[in-house]
Short mmCIF file of C-alpha atoms and ligand atoms in Angstrom, two decimals:
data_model
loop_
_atom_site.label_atom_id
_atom_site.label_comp_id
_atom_site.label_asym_id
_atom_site.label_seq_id
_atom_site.Cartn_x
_atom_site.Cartn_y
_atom_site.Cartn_z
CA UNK A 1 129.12 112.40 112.34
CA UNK A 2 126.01 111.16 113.56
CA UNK A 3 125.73 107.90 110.52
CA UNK A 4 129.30 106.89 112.00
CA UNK A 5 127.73 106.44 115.18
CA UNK A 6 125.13 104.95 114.26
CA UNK A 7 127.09 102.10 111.72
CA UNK A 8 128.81 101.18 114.79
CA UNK A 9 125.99 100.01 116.14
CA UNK A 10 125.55 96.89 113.68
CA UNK A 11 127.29 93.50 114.15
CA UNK A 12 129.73 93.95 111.48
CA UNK A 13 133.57 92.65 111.96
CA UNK A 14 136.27 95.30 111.98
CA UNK A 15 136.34 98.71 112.24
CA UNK A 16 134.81 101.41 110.51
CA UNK A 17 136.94 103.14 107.61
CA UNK A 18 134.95 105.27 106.14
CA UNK A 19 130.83 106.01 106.15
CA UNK A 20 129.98 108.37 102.64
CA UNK A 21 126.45 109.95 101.57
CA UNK A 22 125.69 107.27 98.45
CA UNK A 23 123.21 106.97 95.70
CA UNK A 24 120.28 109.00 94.62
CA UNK A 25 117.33 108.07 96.23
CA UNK A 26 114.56 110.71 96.33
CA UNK A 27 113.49 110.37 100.26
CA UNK A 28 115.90 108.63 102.26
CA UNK A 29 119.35 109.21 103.70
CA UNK A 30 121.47 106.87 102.31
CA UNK A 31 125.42 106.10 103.08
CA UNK A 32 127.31 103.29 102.67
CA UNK A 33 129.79 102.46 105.39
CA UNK A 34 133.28 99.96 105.09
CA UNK A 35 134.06 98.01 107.79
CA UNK A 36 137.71 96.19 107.66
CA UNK A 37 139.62 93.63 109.29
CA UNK A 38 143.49 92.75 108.71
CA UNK A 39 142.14 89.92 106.30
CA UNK A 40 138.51 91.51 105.11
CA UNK A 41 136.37 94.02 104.40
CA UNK A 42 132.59 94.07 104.72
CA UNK A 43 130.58 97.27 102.62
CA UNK A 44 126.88 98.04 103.54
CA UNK A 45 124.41 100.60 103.25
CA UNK A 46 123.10 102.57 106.37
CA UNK A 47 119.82 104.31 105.89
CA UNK A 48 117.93 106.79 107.98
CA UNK A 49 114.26 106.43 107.05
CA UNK A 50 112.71 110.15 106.54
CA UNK A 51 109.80 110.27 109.27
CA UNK A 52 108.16 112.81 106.50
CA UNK A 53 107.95 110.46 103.91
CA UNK A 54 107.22 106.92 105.84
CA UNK A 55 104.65 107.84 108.78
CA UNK A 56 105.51 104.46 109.89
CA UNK A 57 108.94 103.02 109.75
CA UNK A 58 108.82 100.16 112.01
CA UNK A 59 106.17 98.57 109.34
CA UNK A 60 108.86 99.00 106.13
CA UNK A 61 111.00 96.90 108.50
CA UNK A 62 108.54 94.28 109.37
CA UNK A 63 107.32 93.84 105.80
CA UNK A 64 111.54 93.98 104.89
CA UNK A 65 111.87 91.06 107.35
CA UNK A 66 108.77 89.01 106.34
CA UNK A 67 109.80 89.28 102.61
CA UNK A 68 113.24 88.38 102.98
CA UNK A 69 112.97 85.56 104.91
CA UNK A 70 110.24 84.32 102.35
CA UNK A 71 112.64 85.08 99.24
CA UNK A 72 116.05 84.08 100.88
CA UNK A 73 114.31 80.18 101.39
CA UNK A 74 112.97 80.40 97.95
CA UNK A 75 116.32 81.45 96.30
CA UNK A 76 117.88 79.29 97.96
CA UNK A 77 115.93 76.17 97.23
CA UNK A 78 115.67 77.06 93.94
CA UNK A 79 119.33 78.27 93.48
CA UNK A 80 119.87 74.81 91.85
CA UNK A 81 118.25 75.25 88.94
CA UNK A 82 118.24 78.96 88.18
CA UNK A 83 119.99 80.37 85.11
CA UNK A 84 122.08 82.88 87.44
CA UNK A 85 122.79 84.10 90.92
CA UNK A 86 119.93 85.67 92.18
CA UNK A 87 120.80 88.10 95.28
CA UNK A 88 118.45 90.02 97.26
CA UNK A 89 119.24 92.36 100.39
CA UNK A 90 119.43 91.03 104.00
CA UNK A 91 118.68 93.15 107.09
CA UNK A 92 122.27 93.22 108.76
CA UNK A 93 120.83 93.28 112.66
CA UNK A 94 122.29 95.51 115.79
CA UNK A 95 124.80 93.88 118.15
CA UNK A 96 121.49 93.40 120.46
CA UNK A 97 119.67 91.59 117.64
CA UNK A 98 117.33 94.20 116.65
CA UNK A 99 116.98 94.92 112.81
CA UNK A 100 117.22 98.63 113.27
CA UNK A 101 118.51 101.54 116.00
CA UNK A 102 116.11 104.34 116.71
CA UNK A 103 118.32 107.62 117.27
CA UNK A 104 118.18 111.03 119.92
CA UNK A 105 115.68 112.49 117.47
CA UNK A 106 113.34 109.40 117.37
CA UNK A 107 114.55 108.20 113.66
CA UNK A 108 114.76 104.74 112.32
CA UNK A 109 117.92 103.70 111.01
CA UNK A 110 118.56 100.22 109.57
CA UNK A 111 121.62 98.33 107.83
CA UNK A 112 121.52 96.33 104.94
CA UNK A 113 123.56 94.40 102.98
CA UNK A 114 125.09 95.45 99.70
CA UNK A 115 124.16 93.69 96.73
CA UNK A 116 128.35 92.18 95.45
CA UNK A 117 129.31 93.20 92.09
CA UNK A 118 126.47 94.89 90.82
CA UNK A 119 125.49 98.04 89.51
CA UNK A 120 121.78 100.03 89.10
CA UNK A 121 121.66 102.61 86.16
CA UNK A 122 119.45 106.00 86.63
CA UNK A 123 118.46 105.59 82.52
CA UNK A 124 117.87 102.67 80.40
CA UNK A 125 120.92 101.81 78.79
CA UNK A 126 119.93 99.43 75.61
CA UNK A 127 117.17 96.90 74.69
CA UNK A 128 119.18 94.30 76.56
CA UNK A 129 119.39 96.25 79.73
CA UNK A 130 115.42 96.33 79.30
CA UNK A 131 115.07 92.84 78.92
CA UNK A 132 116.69 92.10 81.82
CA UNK A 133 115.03 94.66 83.97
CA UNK A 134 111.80 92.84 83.10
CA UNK A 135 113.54 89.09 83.75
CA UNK A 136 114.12 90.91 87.56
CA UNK A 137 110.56 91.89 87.93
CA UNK A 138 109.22 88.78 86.67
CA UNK A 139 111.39 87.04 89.04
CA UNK A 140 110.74 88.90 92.16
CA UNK A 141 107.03 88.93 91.67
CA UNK A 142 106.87 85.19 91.03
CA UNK A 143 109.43 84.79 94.47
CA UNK A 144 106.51 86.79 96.28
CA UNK A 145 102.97 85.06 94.27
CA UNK A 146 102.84 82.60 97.18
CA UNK A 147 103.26 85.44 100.23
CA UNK A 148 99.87 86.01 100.91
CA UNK A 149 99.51 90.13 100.96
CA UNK A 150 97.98 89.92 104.47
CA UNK A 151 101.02 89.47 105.86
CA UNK A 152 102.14 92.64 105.27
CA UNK A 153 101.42 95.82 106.75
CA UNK A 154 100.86 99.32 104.76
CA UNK A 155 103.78 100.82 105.59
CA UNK A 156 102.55 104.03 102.71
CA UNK A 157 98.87 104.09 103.35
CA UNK A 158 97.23 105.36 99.95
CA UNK A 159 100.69 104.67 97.78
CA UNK A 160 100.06 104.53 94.17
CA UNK A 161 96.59 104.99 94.77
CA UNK A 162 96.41 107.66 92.07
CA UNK A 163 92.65 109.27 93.26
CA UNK A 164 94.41 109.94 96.44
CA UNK A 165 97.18 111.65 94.58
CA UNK A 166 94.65 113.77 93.01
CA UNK A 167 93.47 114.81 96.36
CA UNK A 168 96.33 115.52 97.49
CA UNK A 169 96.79 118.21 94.65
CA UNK A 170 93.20 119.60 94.84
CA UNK A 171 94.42 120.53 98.77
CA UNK A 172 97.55 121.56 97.18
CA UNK A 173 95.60 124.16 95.12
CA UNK A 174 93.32 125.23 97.41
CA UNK A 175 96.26 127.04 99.22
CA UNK A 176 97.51 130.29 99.11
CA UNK A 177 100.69 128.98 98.35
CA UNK A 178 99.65 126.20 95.99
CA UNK A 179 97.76 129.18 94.08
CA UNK A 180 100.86 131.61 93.89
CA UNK A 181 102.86 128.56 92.17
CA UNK A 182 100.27 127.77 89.90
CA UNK A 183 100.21 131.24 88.57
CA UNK A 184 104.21 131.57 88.88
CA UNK A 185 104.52 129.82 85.65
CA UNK A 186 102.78 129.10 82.40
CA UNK A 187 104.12 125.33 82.87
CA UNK A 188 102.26 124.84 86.33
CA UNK A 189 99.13 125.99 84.46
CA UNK A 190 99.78 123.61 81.67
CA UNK A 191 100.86 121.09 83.98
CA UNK A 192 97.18 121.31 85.73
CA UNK A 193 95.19 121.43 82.46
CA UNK A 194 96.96 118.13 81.61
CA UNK A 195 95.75 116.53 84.91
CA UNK A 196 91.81 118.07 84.35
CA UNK A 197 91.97 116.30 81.25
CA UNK A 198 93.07 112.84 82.06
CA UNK A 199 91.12 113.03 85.63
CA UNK A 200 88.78 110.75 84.63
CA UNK A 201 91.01 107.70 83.84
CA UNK A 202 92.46 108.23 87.26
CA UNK A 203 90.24 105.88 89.42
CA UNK A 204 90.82 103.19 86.50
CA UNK A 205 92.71 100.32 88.54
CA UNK A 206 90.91 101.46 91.69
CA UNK A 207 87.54 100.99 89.95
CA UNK A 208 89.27 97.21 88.58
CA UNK A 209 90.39 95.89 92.44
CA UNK A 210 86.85 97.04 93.87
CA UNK A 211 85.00 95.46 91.29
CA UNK A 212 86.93 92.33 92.48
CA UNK A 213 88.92 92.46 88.48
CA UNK A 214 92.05 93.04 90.27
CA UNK A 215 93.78 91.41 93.52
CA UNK A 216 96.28 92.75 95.74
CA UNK A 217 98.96 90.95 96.41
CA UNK A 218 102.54 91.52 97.29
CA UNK A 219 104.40 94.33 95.66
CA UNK A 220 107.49 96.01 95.26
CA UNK A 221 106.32 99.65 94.74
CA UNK A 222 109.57 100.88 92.99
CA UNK A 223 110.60 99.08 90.24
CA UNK A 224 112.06 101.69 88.87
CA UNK A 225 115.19 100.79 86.55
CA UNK A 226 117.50 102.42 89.37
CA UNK A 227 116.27 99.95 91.68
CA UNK A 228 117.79 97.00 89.33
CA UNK A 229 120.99 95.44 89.60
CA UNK A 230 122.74 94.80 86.97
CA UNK A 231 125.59 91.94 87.63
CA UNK A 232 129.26 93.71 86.44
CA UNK A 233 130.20 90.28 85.67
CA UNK A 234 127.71 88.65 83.20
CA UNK A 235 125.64 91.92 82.45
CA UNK A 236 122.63 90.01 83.69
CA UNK A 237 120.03 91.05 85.87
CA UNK A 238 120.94 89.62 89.45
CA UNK A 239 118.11 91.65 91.74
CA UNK A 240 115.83 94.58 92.77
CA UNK A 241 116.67 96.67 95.81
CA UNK A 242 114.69 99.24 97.86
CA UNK A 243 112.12 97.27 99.76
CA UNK A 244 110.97 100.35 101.95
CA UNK A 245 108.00 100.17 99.47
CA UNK A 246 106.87 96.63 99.49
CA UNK A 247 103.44 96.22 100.78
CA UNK A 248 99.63 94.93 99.52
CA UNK A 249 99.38 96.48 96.30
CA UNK A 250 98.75 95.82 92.33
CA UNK A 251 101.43 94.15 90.21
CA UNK A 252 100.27 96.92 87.73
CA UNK A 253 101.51 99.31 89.56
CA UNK A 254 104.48 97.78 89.47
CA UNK A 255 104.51 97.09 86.23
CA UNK A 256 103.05 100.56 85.23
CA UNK A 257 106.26 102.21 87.42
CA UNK A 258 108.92 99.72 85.34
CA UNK A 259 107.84 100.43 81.91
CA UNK A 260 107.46 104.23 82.89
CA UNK A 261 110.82 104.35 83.80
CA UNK A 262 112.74 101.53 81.40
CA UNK A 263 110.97 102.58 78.49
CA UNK A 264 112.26 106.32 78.65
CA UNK A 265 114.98 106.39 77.57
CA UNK A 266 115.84 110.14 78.25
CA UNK A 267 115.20 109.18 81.92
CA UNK A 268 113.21 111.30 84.49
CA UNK A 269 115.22 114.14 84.60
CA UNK A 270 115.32 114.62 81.04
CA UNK A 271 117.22 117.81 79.77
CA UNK A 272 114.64 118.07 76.36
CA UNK A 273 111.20 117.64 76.79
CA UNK A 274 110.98 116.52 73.26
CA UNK A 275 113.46 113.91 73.99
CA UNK A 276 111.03 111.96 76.25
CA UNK A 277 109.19 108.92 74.23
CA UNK A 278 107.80 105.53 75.21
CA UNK A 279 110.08 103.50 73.15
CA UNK A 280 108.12 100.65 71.64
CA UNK A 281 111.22 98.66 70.87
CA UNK A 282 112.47 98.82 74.81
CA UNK A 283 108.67 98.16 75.71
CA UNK A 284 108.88 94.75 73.78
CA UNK A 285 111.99 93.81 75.61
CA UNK A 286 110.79 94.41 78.83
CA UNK A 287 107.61 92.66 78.37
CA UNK A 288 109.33 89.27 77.12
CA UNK A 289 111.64 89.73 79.92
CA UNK A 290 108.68 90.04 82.24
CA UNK A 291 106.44 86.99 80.61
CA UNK A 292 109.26 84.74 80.98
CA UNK A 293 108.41 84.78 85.00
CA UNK A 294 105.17 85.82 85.21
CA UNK A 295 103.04 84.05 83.18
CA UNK A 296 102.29 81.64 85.46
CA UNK A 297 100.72 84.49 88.20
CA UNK A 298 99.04 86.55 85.50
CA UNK A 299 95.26 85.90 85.14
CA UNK A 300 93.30 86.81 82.08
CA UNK A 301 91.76 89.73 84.01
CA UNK A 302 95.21 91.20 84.76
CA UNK A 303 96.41 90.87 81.24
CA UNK A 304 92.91 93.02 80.19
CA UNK A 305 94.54 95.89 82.50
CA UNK A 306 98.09 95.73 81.38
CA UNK A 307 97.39 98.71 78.60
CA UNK A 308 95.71 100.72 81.58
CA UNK A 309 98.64 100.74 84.40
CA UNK A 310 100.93 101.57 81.38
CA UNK A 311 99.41 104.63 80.95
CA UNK A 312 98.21 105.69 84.34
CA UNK A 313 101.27 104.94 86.65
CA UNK A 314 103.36 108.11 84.59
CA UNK A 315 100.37 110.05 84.83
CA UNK A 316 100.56 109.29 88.54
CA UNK A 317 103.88 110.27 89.41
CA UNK A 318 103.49 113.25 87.39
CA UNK A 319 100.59 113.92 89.61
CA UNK A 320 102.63 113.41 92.73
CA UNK A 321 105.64 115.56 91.36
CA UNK A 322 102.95 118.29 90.34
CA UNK A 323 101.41 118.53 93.96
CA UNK A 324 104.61 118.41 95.74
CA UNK A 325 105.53 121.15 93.55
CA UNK A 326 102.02 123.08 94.37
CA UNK A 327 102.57 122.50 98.07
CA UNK A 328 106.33 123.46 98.02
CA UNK A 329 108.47 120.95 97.60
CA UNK A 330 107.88 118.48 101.14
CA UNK A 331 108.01 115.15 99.87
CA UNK A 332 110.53 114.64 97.18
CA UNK A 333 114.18 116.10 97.01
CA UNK A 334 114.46 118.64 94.52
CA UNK A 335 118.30 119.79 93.48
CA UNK A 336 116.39 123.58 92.28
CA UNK A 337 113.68 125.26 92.24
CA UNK A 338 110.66 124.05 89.85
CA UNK A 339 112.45 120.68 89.88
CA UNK A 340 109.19 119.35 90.42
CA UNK A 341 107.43 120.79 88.26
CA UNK A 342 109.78 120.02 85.48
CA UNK A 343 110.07 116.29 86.75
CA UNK A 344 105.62 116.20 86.34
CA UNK A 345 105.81 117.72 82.51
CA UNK A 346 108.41 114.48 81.79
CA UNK A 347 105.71 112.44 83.20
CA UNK A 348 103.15 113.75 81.28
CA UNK A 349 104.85 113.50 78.21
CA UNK A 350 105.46 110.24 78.38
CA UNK A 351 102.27 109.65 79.10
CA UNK A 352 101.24 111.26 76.08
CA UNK A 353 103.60 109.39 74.46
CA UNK A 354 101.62 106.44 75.19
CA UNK A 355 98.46 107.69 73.92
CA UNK A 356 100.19 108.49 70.77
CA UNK A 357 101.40 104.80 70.74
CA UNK A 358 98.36 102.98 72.18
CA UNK A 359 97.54 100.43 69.59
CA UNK A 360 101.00 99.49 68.91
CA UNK A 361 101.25 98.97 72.76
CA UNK A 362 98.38 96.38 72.40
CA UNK A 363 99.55 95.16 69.72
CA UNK A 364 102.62 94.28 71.55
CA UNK A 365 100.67 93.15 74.98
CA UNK A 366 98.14 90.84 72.85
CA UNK A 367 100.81 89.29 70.63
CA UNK A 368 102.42 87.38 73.42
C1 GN1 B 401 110.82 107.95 95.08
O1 GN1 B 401 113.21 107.63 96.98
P1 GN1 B 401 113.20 106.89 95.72
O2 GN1 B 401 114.03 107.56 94.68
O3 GN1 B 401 113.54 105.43 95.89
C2 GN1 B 401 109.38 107.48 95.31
C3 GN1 B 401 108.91 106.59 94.15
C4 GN1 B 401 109.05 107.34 92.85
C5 GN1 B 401 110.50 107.77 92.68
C6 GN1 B 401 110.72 108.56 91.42
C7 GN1 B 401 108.47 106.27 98.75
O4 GN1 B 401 111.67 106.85 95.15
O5 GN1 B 401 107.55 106.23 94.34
O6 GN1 B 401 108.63 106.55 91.75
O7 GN1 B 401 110.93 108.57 93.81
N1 GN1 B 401 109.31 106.74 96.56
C8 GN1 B 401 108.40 107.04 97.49
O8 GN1 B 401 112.08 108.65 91.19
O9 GN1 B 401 107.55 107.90 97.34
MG1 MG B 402 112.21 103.94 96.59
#
């Protein structure tokens, strides 16, 4: 098998046991591999990066290496005085000293560690669980307030830029095939209505960074509450994995993809539609979790657009899960047919959700 080849590659002790398909990311090949010795055993993930997806994999590694070696000083110079362990991923390099192996086909793969004792759930679990997600977000983007965005390349050109999203759906629909799925199902039509009638708000946070409102700076892109560790031991947040997304971005987006995902409880793939809310209570832990960190960072102006990436980062990703549906299913897994489709109408009605539950959102995002 082609990943056992490949883990052999890495300068890991022992020899390989066992290399298994693992987690559930939506776009890359993921497996983790166990290396032993007589005396000790070393676990990490292998990951082929999907050329499809990531136009430029050699730039997710870059940024990975300029951000950890910024956030591995800074935990541990600060390791003194945190309230916890704080762990974060390190690139586990080839026996040559490269941080990744490029295979027959021209792929990118890469090792990295795995996070020790930890666990990531795919819903929110309780109002703790949110706090704590926010307390990891908080954390990371104070770690990365002082590494300047400039130094990092855009490994996603146009990621969670939501007009470009749009776009990308207009093309969709100006296909044959992108007009044979709209008219496959009542939903798609639905689905499409929704977007007409939020297209407006879509350039909102665009409109905010060219004005000068907003600034980029360094990001995670993926905060979504399967991305955060949860320590086994203590039950406390310990760090945020994934970095194939970190580049010069918003912290709303970042914030906007959190509270998308932490705050529903039903999760993304939820069985009911009518099952998906924005829970206000989950919201409020988050957000104290978040402040505790990121108050420092936050400047009046991004507080004024908290409400506004809150709203529009759901109604993004729906828009990306509607045109990948339209275009037939290229960018994002899908375990059926319409999978898609049915992940956008979550999205959306969560982000109606919100609408319904706008004030009270304020209310909680002014009272702090
Ligand atoms: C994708 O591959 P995964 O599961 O880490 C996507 C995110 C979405 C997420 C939704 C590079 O993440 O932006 O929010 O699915 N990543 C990319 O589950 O597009
Ligand atoms: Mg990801």
């Amino acid at each position: 098998m082609r990943a056992a080849l490949i883990a052999r590659q890495f300068d890991v002790q022992g020899r390989l046991v066992t290399v298994e398909p693992y987690g559930s990311g939506n776009v890359n090949d993921t497996y983790l591999a166990i290396f032993r010795t007589t005396f000790s055993e070393q676990r990490f993930i292998v990951q082929r990066i999907r050329k499809s997806v990531f136009p430029d994999p050699e730039a997710i590694m870059q940024n990975m290496r300029v951000l950890t070696d910024h956030c591995h000083a800074k935990l541990e110079a600060e390791a003194e005085g945190a309230d916890r362990i704080w762990q974060l991923p390190k690139i586990i390099q080839t026996k040559t000293g490269d941080d990744w192996v490029t295979d027959s086909d021209g792929d990118l793969w890469r090792a990295i560690s795995q996070i020790a004792s930890a666990q990531a759930y795919e819903k929110v679990r309780n109002p703790e669980h949110a706090h704590e997600a926010g307390i990891v977000l908080g954390h990371f983007h104070r770690m990365v307030s002082d590494l300047p965005a400039a130094k990092l390349r855009y490994a996603l050109p146009g990621f969670h830029v939501t007009p470009s999203y749009l776009a990308k759906m207009d093309a969709a629909l100006a296909t044959p095939g992108g007009q044979e799925r709209l008219h496959d199902s009542s939903e798609s039509k639905r689905a499409v209505r929704f977007v007409e009638a939020h297209r407006a708000r879509c350039r909102v946070l665009e409109d905010a960074l060219g004005r000068g409102d907003l600034q980029l700076r360094t990001t995670h892109g993926d905060p979504k509450v399967g991305n955060i560790m949860i320590d086994e031991a203590t039950g406390r947040g310990t760090c945020i994995v994934d970095l194939d997304t970190v580049q010069p971005g918003l912290v709303h987006y970042d914030i906007g993809d959190a509270t998308r995902s932490v705050c529903n409880p039903a999760g993304e793939d939820a069985a009911e539609l009518g099952s998906v809310i924005f829970d206000l209570d989950l919201f409020s832990m988050i957000y104290r979790g978040y402040l505790a960190h990121a108050q420092d960072f936050l400047s009046q102006a991004d507080h004024r657009h908290l409400y506004d990436c809150i709203h529009l980062i759901p109604l993004e990703l729906g828009i990306r899960f509607l045109a990948d549906h339209l275009a037939g299913d290229v960018y994002f897994k899908v375990r059926y047919p319409g999978h898609n489709l049915r992940r956008a109408l979550v999205q959306f009605k969560l982000a109606e959700s919100i609408e319904a539950r706008e004030s009270s959102i304020r209310k909680v995002l002014g009272s702090s």
